[in-house]
Amino acid sequence: MVVKIDYRGQCILSYQKAKMLRNWQRINNAYEKSEVILGYVAARTKGGLIVEIFDIECFLPGSHINVKPVRDYDTYVGKTMEVKVVKINQKTKNVVVSHKVLIERDIEEQRREMISKLDKGQVLEGKIKNILPYGAFVDLGGVDALLHITDMSWPHINHPTEIVQLEQELKFVVLGVDKDKNRVQLGLKQLQPHPWNSLDETLKVGSKVKGKVSVLADYGAFIEIIPGVEALLHISEMSWSTDLSSTQDFVQIGDELEAVILTIDRQERKMSLSVKQLTSDPWMNIQEKYPIGSKHTGIVKKFTNFGVFLELEKGISGIAYTNDLSWIKKIKHPSEFCSINDKLEIIILALDTQARRLNLGHKQLTENPWDKYEKIYYVGSIHNGIISNLFDKGASVKFIEDQKIEAFAPLRFLEKKDGTTLKKGEKTNFKVIEFNKEIKKIVISHTSIYRDKRDKNQKKEQRVRNRKFERSTLGDIEGLAKLKEQIEKEKNK
């Protein structure tokens, strides 16, 4: 390599620089072609090793020595190692190499070769490598395979650790192989006889069975008849009642119950059950037992925003809407009126046999007091009341004569004669200025009482003044008439 030209015009050459340039070119070629090259581990350094390749010092990070973490770097010093160039910084002339990528390549080739030899149904030995909530990964000797939780046991389990443990060696059956994606799915329960094979042959549609609730779903519950054999109890087959909004309203995990078989398919290994079919349909003679207008006692079972469900008997429930609970109370939510498991007297308001729906009422057990109130609290009537509560816009007032009913007094009608405002607990007279039977509303005013009196007195005084004025005016007219008459008499003389 020409370094410079001397004063005589002769070239001065450098063998070392030429060699370095050639070696640097070899490094670049190996990087571009992704070639495997042999290097000598010269020393350890911070975070890795120094590897000499073509007399050029390269950096081998600790994370690129092996696929497994390396703790003792010194064991590699003084040895040769195959590596690949993974990064070059042309400005700083820094080279990064990796030995791990070669190991990964070999592992991947071995994995592909091994997977290519796997077939569905093969039984292999493996070791539990990792456990997750949805299953476990199994090491088949270089190939990781998935054992899903649903393929661990015929009976339902909640977590893989109920069946397998880390480092446990077991036999597995190959359920599926995806050679394009290098994925293998294993099964453990498939090595055991299917529990359906040991199911009582005498069981048929209509047979009664006992079981334990193993799984809950929105649409129903799964009942374990024997270990590994589950049957579906649909929510519609739990009760004759129609007010079940969720499975949890009827059963919980671990509950034991008796049911009757609705369907059974041994080939498909499916079974459906019914609990309500154990008893006769209580709705068959519903019109005779619960005619419209009949009175009964129900048990409060559930609240909704619009009413309360009451159970009249097992399998028969009805709803009492909020506005059918009380004639007087203004109820925003039924829990303000009653509590769960309370007994409540009701009357049947409506019955729909096809929809299996009963409309119930509680307030209808008594006469509508607003018919009576309409005659007592008419507009203009005056009543004595006490301020029971104060609000930003006014006050609620209970009448002394009947404290079951409350009226509303707007803020502007709470002003007293002396200009002050009525306070909570004060008793005084109020005048009814609005009565609405439909919405149960009575509006009253205290201010109107003294203002009406004041207006009445003012009108009376005005009438007196008017009469005085009329008398004085008539007197003047009579006087003028007499004067005129006298003047005319004098003229005639």
CSV table of C-alpha atoms in Angstrom, one decimal:
chain,number,residue,atom,x,y,z
A,1,MET,CA,0.0,0.0,0.0
A,2,VAL,CA,1.5,3.4,-1.0
A,3,VAL,CA,2.0,5.6,2.1
A,4,LYS,CA,3.8,8.5,0.5
A,5,ILE,CA,6.4,9.5,-2.2
A,6,ASP,CA,9.9,10.7,-1.2
A,7,TYR,CA,11.9,13.6,-2.6
A,8,ARG,CA,13.4,11.3,-5.2
A,9,GLY,CA,9.9,10.4,-6.5
A,10,GLN,CA,10.1,6.9,-5.1
A,11,CYS,CA,7.0,5.3,-3.5
A,12,ILE,CA,7.1,4.3,0.2
A,13,LEU,CA,4.9,1.2,0.8
A,14,SER,CA,3.3,-0.2,4.0
A,15,TYR,CA,2.8,-3.9,4.3
A,16,GLN,CA,0.9,-3.6,7.7
A,17,LYS,CA,-1.6,-1.0,6.3
A,18,ALA,CA,-2.2,-3.1,3.2
A,19,LYS,CA,-2.8,-6.2,5.4
A,20,MET,CA,-5.1,-4.2,7.7
A,21,LEU,CA,-7.1,-2.9,4.7
A,22,ARG,CA,-7.4,-6.4,3.2
A,23,ASN,CA,-8.6,-7.9,6.6
A,24,TRP,CA,-11.1,-5.1,7.0
A,25,GLN,CA,-12.5,-5.9,3.5
A,26,ARG,CA,-12.7,-9.6,4.5
A,27,ILE,CA,-14.8,-8.6,7.6
A,28,ASN,CA,-17.1,-6.5,5.5
A,29,ASN,CA,-17.6,-9.3,2.9
A,30,ALA,CA,-18.4,-11.8,5.7
A,31,TYR,CA,-21.0,-9.3,7.1
A,32,GLU,CA,-22.6,-8.7,3.7
A,33,LYS,CA,-22.7,-12.4,2.8
A,34,SER,CA,-23.7,-13.5,6.4
A,35,GLU,CA,-20.8,-15.9,6.5
A,36,VAL,CA,-19.7,-18.0,9.4
A,37,ILE,CA,-16.1,-17.2,10.4
A,38,LEU,CA,-13.7,-18.5,13.0
A,39,GLY,CA,-12.4,-16.2,15.7
A,40,TYR,CA,-10.0,-16.4,18.6
A,41,VAL,CA,-11.2,-15.3,22.0
A,42,ALA,CA,-8.3,-13.1,23.2
A,43,ALA,CA,-9.7,-11.7,26.4
A,44,ARG,CA,-12.8,-10.8,28.4
A,45,THR,CA,-14.0,-7.2,28.7
A,46,LYS,CA,-16.8,-5.3,30.2
A,47,GLY,CA,-20.1,-6.9,29.1
A,48,GLY,CA,-18.5,-9.6,26.9
A,49,LEU,CA,-15.4,-10.9,25.1
A,50,ILE,CA,-12.8,-9.7,22.7
A,51,VAL,CA,-12.6,-11.9,19.6
A,52,GLU,CA,-9.8,-11.6,17.1
A,53,ILE,CA,-10.8,-12.1,13.5
A,54,PHE,CA,-8.3,-11.5,10.7
A,55,ASP,CA,-6.1,-9.7,13.3
A,56,ILE,CA,-9.0,-7.3,14.0
A,57,GLU,CA,-10.4,-7.1,17.5
A,58,CYS,CA,-14.2,-7.6,17.5
A,59,PHE,CA,-16.7,-7.4,20.4
A,60,LEU,CA,-18.8,-10.4,21.4
A,61,PRO,CA,-21.5,-9.2,23.8
A,62,GLY,CA,-22.3,-11.6,26.7
A,63,SER,CA,-25.9,-11.9,25.6
A,64,HIS,CA,-24.6,-13.2,22.2
A,65,ILE,CA,-22.4,-16.0,23.6
A,66,ASN,CA,-25.1,-18.6,24.1
A,67,VAL,CA,-28.9,-19.0,24.1
A,68,LYS,CA,-28.6,-19.5,27.8
A,69,PRO,CA,-27.2,-16.8,30.1
A,70,VAL,CA,-23.4,-17.1,30.6
A,71,ARG,CA,-22.0,-16.2,34.0
A,72,ASP,CA,-18.3,-17.2,33.6
A,73,TYR,CA,-16.7,-15.5,30.6
A,74,ASP,CA,-13.2,-16.8,31.4
A,75,THR,CA,-14.0,-20.3,30.3
A,76,TYR,CA,-14.1,-19.1,26.7
A,77,VAL,CA,-10.8,-17.1,26.8
A,78,GLY,CA,-8.0,-18.7,24.7
A,79,LYS,CA,-10.4,-20.8,22.6
A,80,THR,CA,-11.6,-20.5,19.0
A,81,MET,CA,-15.2,-20.0,18.3
A,82,GLU,CA,-17.4,-19.7,15.2
A,83,VAL,CA,-19.2,-16.4,14.9
A,84,LYS,CA,-21.2,-14.2,12.6
A,85,VAL,CA,-20.7,-10.5,12.1
A,86,VAL,CA,-24.0,-8.8,13.2
A,87,LYS,CA,-23.0,-5.1,13.2
A,88,ILE,CA,-20.3,-2.8,11.8
A,89,ASN,CA,-19.7,0.9,12.5
A,90,GLN,CA,-17.7,2.1,9.6
A,91,LYS,CA,-16.8,5.4,11.2
A,92,THR,CA,-15.4,4.0,14.5
A,93,LYS,CA,-14.3,0.7,12.9
A,94,ASN,CA,-16.2,-1.2,15.6
A,95,VAL,CA,-17.3,-4.8,14.8
A,96,VAL,CA,-19.9,-6.8,16.8
A,97,VAL,CA,-20.1,-10.5,16.4
A,98,SER,CA,-22.5,-13.3,17.7
A,99,HIS,CA,-22.1,-16.9,18.5
A,100,LYS,CA,-25.7,-17.3,19.7
A,101,VAL,CA,-27.2,-16.8,16.2
A,102,LEU,CA,-25.4,-19.9,15.1
A,103,ILE,CA,-26.8,-21.9,18.0
A,104,GLU,CA,-30.3,-20.6,17.3
A,105,ARG,CA,-29.9,-21.6,13.7
A,106,ASP,CA,-28.8,-25.1,14.6
A,107,ILE,CA,-31.7,-25.4,17.1
A,108,GLU,CA,-34.2,-24.1,14.5
A,109,GLU,CA,-32.9,-26.7,12.0
A,110,GLN,CA,-33.2,-29.5,14.6
A,111,ARG,CA,-36.6,-28.3,15.5
A,112,ARG,CA,-37.8,-28.3,11.9
A,113,GLU,CA,-36.3,-31.7,11.4
A,114,MET,CA,-37.9,-33.1,14.5
A,115,ILE,CA,-41.3,-31.5,13.8
A,116,SER,CA,-41.2,-32.9,10.3
A,117,LYS,CA,-41.1,-36.4,11.8
A,118,LEU,CA,-44.0,-35.8,14.2
A,119,ASP,CA,-47.5,-37.0,13.4
A,120,LYS,CA,-50.9,-36.7,15.1
A,121,GLY,CA,-51.4,-39.6,17.5
A,122,GLN,CA,-47.7,-40.1,18.4
A,123,VAL,CA,-47.0,-40.7,22.1
A,124,LEU,CA,-43.8,-38.9,23.3
A,125,GLU,CA,-42.0,-38.2,26.6
A,126,GLY,CA,-41.5,-34.6,27.6
A,127,LYS,CA,-40.7,-32.4,30.5
A,128,ILE,CA,-42.9,-29.5,31.8
A,129,LYS,CA,-40.9,-26.4,31.0
A,130,ASN,CA,-43.3,-23.5,31.9
A,131,ILE,CA,-46.8,-23.2,33.4
A,132,LEU,CA,-49.3,-20.5,32.5
A,133,PRO,CA,-53.0,-19.9,33.5
A,134,TYR,CA,-54.1,-21.3,30.1
A,135,GLY,CA,-51.8,-24.3,29.9
A,136,ALA,CA,-48.2,-25.5,30.0
A,137,PHE,CA,-45.2,-25.7,27.6
A,138,VAL,CA,-43.5,-29.0,27.3
A,139,ASP,CA,-39.9,-29.6,26.2
A,140,LEU,CA,-39.8,-32.6,23.8
A,141,GLY,CA,-36.1,-32.6,23.6
A,142,GLY,CA,-35.4,-29.4,21.6
A,143,VAL,CA,-39.0,-28.7,20.6
A,144,ASP,CA,-41.4,-26.7,22.7
A,145,ALA,CA,-45.0,-27.9,22.5
A,146,LEU,CA,-48.2,-26.5,24.1
A,147,LEU,CA,-50.4,-28.5,26.5
A,148,HIS,CA,-53.6,-26.6,26.8
A,149,ILE,CA,-55.5,-26.7,30.1
A,150,THR,CA,-58.5,-28.2,28.4
A,151,ASP,CA,-56.4,-31.1,27.3
A,152,MET,CA,-54.9,-32.0,30.7
A,153,SER,CA,-57.9,-33.7,32.4
A,154,TRP,CA,-61.3,-34.9,31.5
A,155,PRO,CA,-62.8,-33.4,34.7
A,156,HIS,CA,-62.9,-29.6,34.7
A,157,ILE,CA,-59.9,-27.9,36.4
A,158,ASN,CA,-59.3,-24.3,37.3
A,159,HIS,CA,-55.5,-24.2,37.0
A,160,PRO,CA,-52.8,-26.4,35.3
A,161,THR,CA,-51.0,-26.9,38.6
A,162,GLU,CA,-53.9,-29.2,39.6
A,163,ILE,CA,-52.5,-31.7,37.1
A,164,VAL,CA,-48.8,-30.9,36.3
A,165,GLN,CA,-45.8,-29.4,38.0
A,166,LEU,CA,-42.6,-27.8,36.7
A,167,GLU,CA,-39.8,-30.2,35.6
A,168,GLN,CA,-42.3,-33.1,35.8
A,169,GLU,CA,-41.7,-35.8,33.1
A,170,LEU,CA,-44.8,-37.3,31.5
A,171,LYS,CA,-46.0,-39.0,28.4
A,172,PHE,CA,-48.1,-37.0,26.0
A,173,VAL,CA,-50.0,-37.6,22.8
A,174,VAL,CA,-49.6,-35.3,19.7
A,175,LEU,CA,-52.9,-33.7,18.9
A,176,GLY,CA,-51.8,-31.4,16.1
A,177,VAL,CA,-48.7,-30.3,14.2
A,178,ASP,CA,-48.4,-27.0,12.2
A,179,LYS,CA,-45.2,-27.6,10.2
A,180,ASP,CA,-45.4,-24.1,8.6
A,181,LYS,CA,-45.4,-22.3,12.0
A,182,ASN,CA,-43.4,-25.0,13.8
A,183,ARG,CA,-46.2,-25.5,16.4
A,184,VAL,CA,-47.1,-28.6,18.2
A,185,GLN,CA,-50.1,-29.2,20.4
A,186,LEU,CA,-50.1,-32.0,23.0
A,187,GLY,CA,-52.7,-33.8,25.0
A,188,LEU,CA,-52.5,-35.6,28.3
A,189,LYS,CA,-56.1,-36.6,29.1
A,190,GLN,CA,-56.4,-38.3,25.7
A,191,LEU,CA,-54.1,-41.1,27.1
A,192,GLN,CA,-56.9,-42.0,29.5
A,193,PRO,CA,-60.2,-43.6,28.6
A,194,HIS,CA,-63.0,-41.1,28.0
A,195,PRO,CA,-65.3,-40.9,31.1
A,196,TRP,CA,-68.3,-41.1,28.8
A,197,ASN,CA,-67.3,-44.8,28.1
A,198,SER,CA,-68.0,-45.5,31.8
A,199,LEU,CA,-71.3,-43.6,32.0
A,200,ASP,CA,-74.2,-45.7,33.1
A,201,GLU,CA,-75.7,-47.3,30.0
A,202,THR,CA,-79.2,-47.2,31.5
A,203,LEU,CA,-79.3,-43.4,31.6
A,204,LYS,CA,-81.7,-42.0,29.0
A,205,VAL,CA,-84.0,-39.1,28.4
A,206,GLY,CA,-86.2,-38.6,31.5
A,207,SER,CA,-83.7,-40.2,33.9
A,208,LYS,CA,-82.9,-38.4,37.1
A,209,VAL,CA,-79.3,-37.6,37.9
A,210,LYS,CA,-77.4,-35.8,40.6
A,211,GLY,CA,-74.3,-33.7,40.0
A,212,LYS,CA,-72.2,-30.7,41.1
A,213,VAL,CA,-72.0,-27.3,39.5
A,214,SER,CA,-68.6,-27.1,37.9
A,215,VAL,CA,-68.8,-24.1,35.5
A,216,LEU,CA,-71.1,-21.0,35.3
A,217,ALA,CA,-71.9,-19.2,32.0
A,218,ASP,CA,-74.2,-16.4,31.0
A,219,TYR,CA,-76.5,-19.0,29.3
A,220,GLY,CA,-76.5,-21.6,32.0
A,221,ALA,CA,-74.3,-23.9,34.2
A,222,PHE,CA,-72.4,-27.1,33.6
A,223,ILE,CA,-73.1,-30.0,36.0
A,224,GLU,CA,-70.5,-32.7,36.5
A,225,ILE,CA,-72.4,-36.0,36.6
A,226,ILE,CA,-69.3,-38.1,37.1
A,227,PRO,CA,-65.7,-37.0,36.9
A,228,GLY,CA,-65.1,-35.9,33.3
A,229,VAL,CA,-68.8,-36.0,32.2
A,230,GLU,CA,-70.5,-32.6,32.2
A,231,ALA,CA,-74.1,-31.7,31.2
A,232,LEU,CA,-75.6,-28.3,30.4
A,233,LEU,CA,-78.3,-26.9,32.5
A,234,HIS,CA,-79.6,-24.0,30.5
A,235,ILE,CA,-80.9,-21.0,32.4
A,236,SER,CA,-84.3,-21.5,30.8
A,237,GLU,CA,-84.5,-24.9,32.4
A,238,MET,CA,-83.6,-23.8,35.9
A,239,SER,CA,-86.9,-22.6,37.1
A,240,TRP,CA,-90.5,-22.1,35.9
A,241,SER,CA,-90.1,-18.5,37.1
A,242,THR,CA,-89.3,-16.0,34.4
A,243,ASP,CA,-87.4,-13.4,36.5
A,244,LEU,CA,-84.0,-15.1,36.4
A,245,SER,CA,-81.6,-12.5,35.0
A,246,SER,CA,-78.4,-14.5,35.5
A,247,THR,CA,-77.3,-18.0,36.3
A,248,GLN,CA,-76.0,-16.9,39.7
A,249,ASP,CA,-79.6,-16.1,40.7
A,250,PHE,CA,-80.2,-19.9,40.8
A,251,VAL,CA,-76.9,-21.8,41.4
A,252,GLN,CA,-73.3,-21.3,42.5
A,253,ILE,CA,-70.0,-23.2,41.8
A,254,GLY,CA,-70.0,-26.3,44.0
A,255,ASP,CA,-73.7,-26.5,44.5
A,256,GLU,CA,-75.1,-30.1,44.4
A,257,LEU,CA,-78.5,-30.6,42.7
A,258,GLU,CA,-80.8,-33.1,41.1
A,259,ALA,CA,-82.0,-32.8,37.5
A,260,VAL,CA,-83.7,-34.7,34.8
A,261,ILE,CA,-82.1,-35.6,31.5
A,262,LEU,CA,-83.6,-33.7,28.5
A,263,THR,CA,-81.3,-34.9,25.8
A,264,ILE,CA,-78.3,-37.3,25.7
A,265,ASP,CA,-76.0,-38.0,22.7
A,266,ARG,CA,-73.4,-40.6,23.5
A,267,GLN,CA,-71.6,-40.3,20.1
A,268,GLU,CA,-71.3,-36.5,20.4
A,269,ARG,CA,-70.9,-36.8,24.2
A,270,LYS,CA,-73.4,-34.2,24.9
A,271,MET,CA,-76.2,-34.0,27.6
A,272,SER,CA,-78.7,-31.4,28.6
A,273,LEU,CA,-80.5,-31.2,31.9
A,274,SER,CA,-83.6,-29.6,33.5
A,275,VAL,CA,-84.3,-28.8,37.1
A,276,LYS,CA,-87.7,-27.2,36.6
A,277,GLN,CA,-89.0,-30.4,34.9
A,278,LEU,CA,-88.7,-32.2,38.2
A,279,THR,CA,-91.9,-30.4,39.2
A,280,SER,CA,-95.2,-29.8,37.4
A,281,ASP,CA,-95.6,-26.4,35.6
A,282,PRO,CA,-97.2,-24.1,38.2
A,283,TRP,CA,-98.5,-21.9,35.4
A,284,MET,CA,-100.8,-24.6,34.1
A,285,ASN,CA,-103.7,-23.5,36.4
A,286,ILE,CA,-102.5,-20.0,37.0
A,287,GLN,CA,-105.8,-18.3,36.1
A,288,GLU,CA,-107.6,-20.4,38.8
A,289,LYS,CA,-105.0,-19.7,41.5
A,290,TYR,CA,-104.2,-16.1,40.8
A,291,PRO,CA,-107.2,-14.5,39.1
A,292,ILE,CA,-107.1,-10.7,38.5
A,293,GLY,CA,-108.2,-8.9,41.7
A,294,SER,CA,-107.2,-11.7,44.1
A,295,LYS,CA,-105.1,-10.9,47.1
A,296,HIS,CA,-101.9,-12.7,48.1
A,297,THR,CA,-98.7,-12.5,50.1
A,298,GLY,CA,-95.4,-12.4,48.2
A,299,ILE,CA,-91.7,-12.4,49.2
A,300,VAL,CA,-89.4,-9.7,47.9
A,301,LYS,CA,-86.7,-11.4,45.8
A,302,LYS,CA,-85.1,-8.7,43.6
A,303,PHE,CA,-85.1,-5.0,42.8
A,304,THR,CA,-84.9,-3.2,39.5
A,305,ASN,CA,-84.9,0.5,38.8
A,306,PHE,CA,-88.5,0.3,37.8
A,307,GLY,CA,-90.0,-2.1,40.4
A,308,VAL,CA,-89.7,-5.2,42.6
A,309,PHE,CA,-90.0,-8.9,41.9
A,310,LEU,CA,-92.0,-10.9,44.4
A,311,GLU,CA,-92.2,-14.7,44.6
A,312,LEU,CA,-95.8,-15.9,45.2
A,313,GLU,CA,-94.8,-19.6,45.3
A,314,LYS,CA,-91.9,-21.7,43.9
A,315,GLY,CA,-91.8,-21.0,40.2
A,316,ILE,CA,-94.3,-18.1,40.2
A,317,SER,CA,-93.1,-14.6,40.5
A,318,GLY,CA,-94.6,-11.2,39.6
A,319,ILE,CA,-93.5,-7.6,39.3
A,320,ALA,CA,-94.9,-4.7,41.2
A,321,TYR,CA,-93.9,-1.5,39.5
A,322,THR,CA,-92.7,1.4,41.6
A,323,ASN,CA,-95.8,3.5,41.0
A,324,ASP,CA,-98.0,0.6,42.2
A,325,LEU,CA,-96.4,0.5,45.7
A,326,SER,CA,-97.9,3.5,47.4
A,327,TRP,CA,-100.6,6.1,46.9
A,328,ILE,CA,-98.8,8.8,48.9
A,329,LYS,CA,-95.0,8.2,49.0
A,330,LYS,CA,-92.9,9.4,46.1
A,331,ILE,CA,-90.6,6.4,45.5
A,332,LYS,CA,-87.5,6.7,43.3
A,333,HIS,CA,-86.3,3.2,43.9
A,334,PRO,CA,-88.3,0.2,45.4
A,335,SER,CA,-85.6,-0.3,48.1
A,336,GLU,CA,-86.9,2.9,49.7
A,337,PHE,CA,-90.2,1.0,50.3
A,338,CYS,CA,-89.2,-2.6,51.2
A,339,SER,CA,-86.2,-4.9,51.7
A,340,ILE,CA,-85.2,-8.3,50.2
A,341,ASN,CA,-87.1,-11.2,51.8
A,342,ASP,CA,-89.8,-8.9,53.1
A,343,LYS,CA,-93.3,-10.2,53.0
A,344,LEU,CA,-95.6,-7.9,51.1
A,345,GLU,CA,-99.4,-8.0,50.6
A,346,ILE,CA,-100.3,-7.6,47.0
A,347,ILE,CA,-103.3,-7.8,44.6
A,348,ILE,CA,-103.2,-9.2,41.0
A,349,LEU,CA,-103.5,-6.4,38.6
A,350,ALA,CA,-102.8,-8.2,35.3
A,351,LEU,CA,-102.1,-11.7,34.0
A,352,ASP,CA,-100.4,-12.8,30.7
A,353,THR,CA,-100.3,-16.6,30.5
A,354,GLN,CA,-98.4,-16.7,27.2
A,355,ALA,CA,-95.6,-14.4,28.4
A,356,ARG,CA,-95.9,-15.9,31.9
A,357,ARG,CA,-96.1,-12.4,33.5
A,358,LEU,CA,-97.9,-11.2,36.5
A,359,ASN,CA,-98.4,-7.5,37.3
A,360,LEU,CA,-98.9,-6.9,41.0
A,361,GLY,CA,-100.0,-3.9,43.1
A,362,HIS,CA,-99.7,-3.0,46.7
A,363,LYS,CA,-101.3,0.4,46.9
A,364,GLN,CA,-104.5,-1.0,45.2
A,365,LEU,CA,-105.2,-2.9,48.4
A,366,THR,CA,-106.6,0.4,49.8
A,367,GLU,CA,-108.7,3.2,48.4
A,368,ASN,CA,-107.0,6.1,46.7
A,369,PRO,CA,-106.7,8.7,49.4
A,370,TRP,CA,-106.3,11.4,46.8
A,371,ASP,CA,-110.0,11.1,46.0
A,372,LYS,CA,-110.6,12.3,49.6
A,373,TYR,CA,-107.8,14.8,49.4
A,374,GLU,CA,-109.3,16.4,46.3
A,375,LYS,CA,-112.3,17.4,48.4
A,376,ILE,CA,-110.3,18.7,51.4
A,377,TYR,CA,-107.3,20.4,49.8
A,378,TYR,CA,-109.0,22.2,47.0
A,379,VAL,CA,-107.5,25.4,45.5
A,380,GLY,CA,-108.1,28.3,47.9
A,381,SER,CA,-108.6,26.2,51.1
A,382,ILE,CA,-106.4,27.1,54.1
A,383,HIS,CA,-104.7,24.5,56.3
A,384,ASN,CA,-102.3,24.5,59.2
A,385,GLY,CA,-99.0,22.9,58.5
A,386,ILE,CA,-95.4,22.5,59.7
A,387,ILE,CA,-92.2,23.0,57.7
A,388,SER,CA,-90.7,19.5,57.6
A,389,ASN,CA,-87.8,20.1,55.1
A,390,LEU,CA,-86.1,23.0,53.4
A,391,PHE,CA,-84.7,23.0,49.9
A,392,ASP,CA,-83.0,25.4,47.5
A,393,LYS,CA,-86.3,26.0,45.7
A,394,GLY,CA,-88.7,25.8,48.6
A,395,ALA,CA,-89.9,23.5,51.4
A,396,SER,CA,-92.0,20.4,52.1
A,397,VAL,CA,-94.9,20.9,54.5
A,398,LYS,CA,-96.8,18.3,56.5
A,399,PHE,CA,-100.4,19.2,57.3
A,400,ILE,CA,-101.2,19.0,61.0
A,401,GLU,CA,-104.6,17.3,60.3
A,402,ASP,CA,-103.0,14.5,58.2
A,403,GLN,CA,-99.2,14.1,58.3
A,404,LYS,CA,-99.2,11.3,55.8
A,405,ILE,CA,-99.4,13.8,53.0
A,406,GLU,CA,-96.9,16.4,52.1
A,407,ALA,CA,-97.2,19.6,50.1
A,408,PHE,CA,-94.7,21.8,48.4
A,409,ALA,CA,-94.3,25.5,49.1
A,410,PRO,CA,-92.1,27.4,46.6
A,411,LEU,CA,-89.4,29.7,48.1
A,412,ARG,CA,-91.2,32.9,47.1
A,413,PHE,CA,-94.3,31.8,49.1
A,414,LEU,CA,-92.4,31.2,52.4
A,415,GLU,CA,-92.1,34.9,53.1
A,416,LYS,CA,-93.8,36.0,56.3
A,417,LYS,CA,-95.6,39.3,56.9
A,418,ASP,CA,-92.6,40.8,58.6
A,419,GLY,CA,-90.4,40.0,55.6
A,420,THR,CA,-88.5,37.0,57.1
A,421,THR,CA,-88.7,33.5,55.8
A,422,LEU,CA,-90.3,30.5,57.4
A,423,LYS,CA,-87.8,28.0,59.0
A,424,LYS,CA,-87.9,24.3,59.5
A,425,GLY,CA,-90.2,23.3,62.3
A,426,GLU,CA,-92.4,26.4,62.2
A,427,LYS,CA,-96.2,26.0,62.2
A,428,THR,CA,-98.4,28.3,60.4
A,429,ASN,CA,-101.3,28.5,57.9
A,430,PHE,CA,-101.0,27.8,54.2
A,431,LYS,CA,-103.2,28.3,51.3
A,432,VAL,CA,-103.6,25.7,48.5
A,433,ILE,CA,-102.7,27.3,45.2
A,434,GLU,CA,-102.5,24.1,43.1
A,435,PHE,CA,-103.9,20.6,43.4
A,436,ASN,CA,-103.0,17.8,40.9
A,437,LYS,CA,-104.4,14.4,41.6
A,438,GLU,CA,-102.7,12.6,38.7
A,439,ILE,CA,-99.2,13.4,39.8
A,440,LYS,CA,-99.9,13.6,43.5
A,441,LYS,CA,-99.0,17.3,43.8
A,442,ILE,CA,-100.2,20.0,46.2
A,443,VAL,CA,-98.6,23.4,46.0
A,444,ILE,CA,-99.2,25.8,48.9
A,445,SER,CA,-98.4,29.4,49.9
A,446,HIS,CA,-98.1,31.1,53.3
A,447,THR,CA,-97.4,34.5,51.7
A,448,SER,CA,-100.7,34.4,49.8
A,449,ILE,CA,-102.7,34.4,53.1
A,450,TYR,CA,-101.5,37.8,54.4
A,451,ARG,CA,-101.2,39.3,50.9
A,452,ASP,CA,-104.8,38.3,50.2
A,453,LYS,CA,-105.9,40.0,53.4
A,454,ARG,CA,-103.9,43.1,52.5
A,455,ASP,CA,-105.4,43.1,49.0
A,456,LYS,CA,-108.8,42.6,50.4
A,457,ASN,CA,-108.4,45.5,52.9
A,458,GLN,CA,-107.0,47.7,50.1
A,459,LYS,CA,-110.0,47.0,47.9
A,460,LYS,CA,-112.3,47.7,50.8
A,461,GLU,CA,-110.6,51.1,51.5
A,462,GLN,CA,-110.8,51.9,47.8
A,463,ARG,CA,-114.5,51.2,47.8
A,464,VAL,CA,-115.1,53.5,50.8
A,465,ARG,CA,-113.1,56.3,49.1
A,466,ASN,CA,-115.1,55.8,45.9
A,467,ARG,CA,-118.4,56.1,47.8
A,468,LYS,CA,-117.3,59.3,49.5
A,469,PHE,CA,-116.2,60.8,46.2
A,470,GLU,CA,-119.6,59.8,44.6
A,471,ARG,CA,-121.5,61.5,47.5
A,472,SER,CA,-119.4,64.7,47.2
A,473,THR,CA,-119.9,64.8,43.5
A,474,LEU,CA,-123.7,64.3,43.7
A,475,GLY,CA,-123.9,67.1,46.3
A,476,ASP,CA,-122.1,69.6,44.0
A,477,ILE,CA,-124.5,68.7,41.2
A,478,GLU,CA,-127.5,69.2,43.3
A,479,GLY,CA,-126.2,72.6,44.5
A,480,LEU,CA,-125.6,73.8,41.0
A,481,ALA,CA,-129.0,72.8,40.0
A,482,LYS,CA,-130.6,74.8,42.8
A,483,LEU,CA,-128.5,77.8,41.9
A,484,LYS,CA,-129.5,77.6,38.3
A,485,GLU,CA,-133.2,77.3,39.3
A,486,GLN,CA,-132.9,80.4,41.5
A,487,ILE,CA,-131.2,82.5,38.7
A,488,GLU,CA,-133.9,81.6,36.3
A,489,LYS,CA,-136.6,82.6,38.8
A,490,GLU,CA,-135.0,86.0,39.3
A,491,LYS,CA,-134.9,86.6,35.5
A,492,ASN,CA,-138.6,85.8,35.2
A,493,LYS,CA,-139.4,88.6,37.7
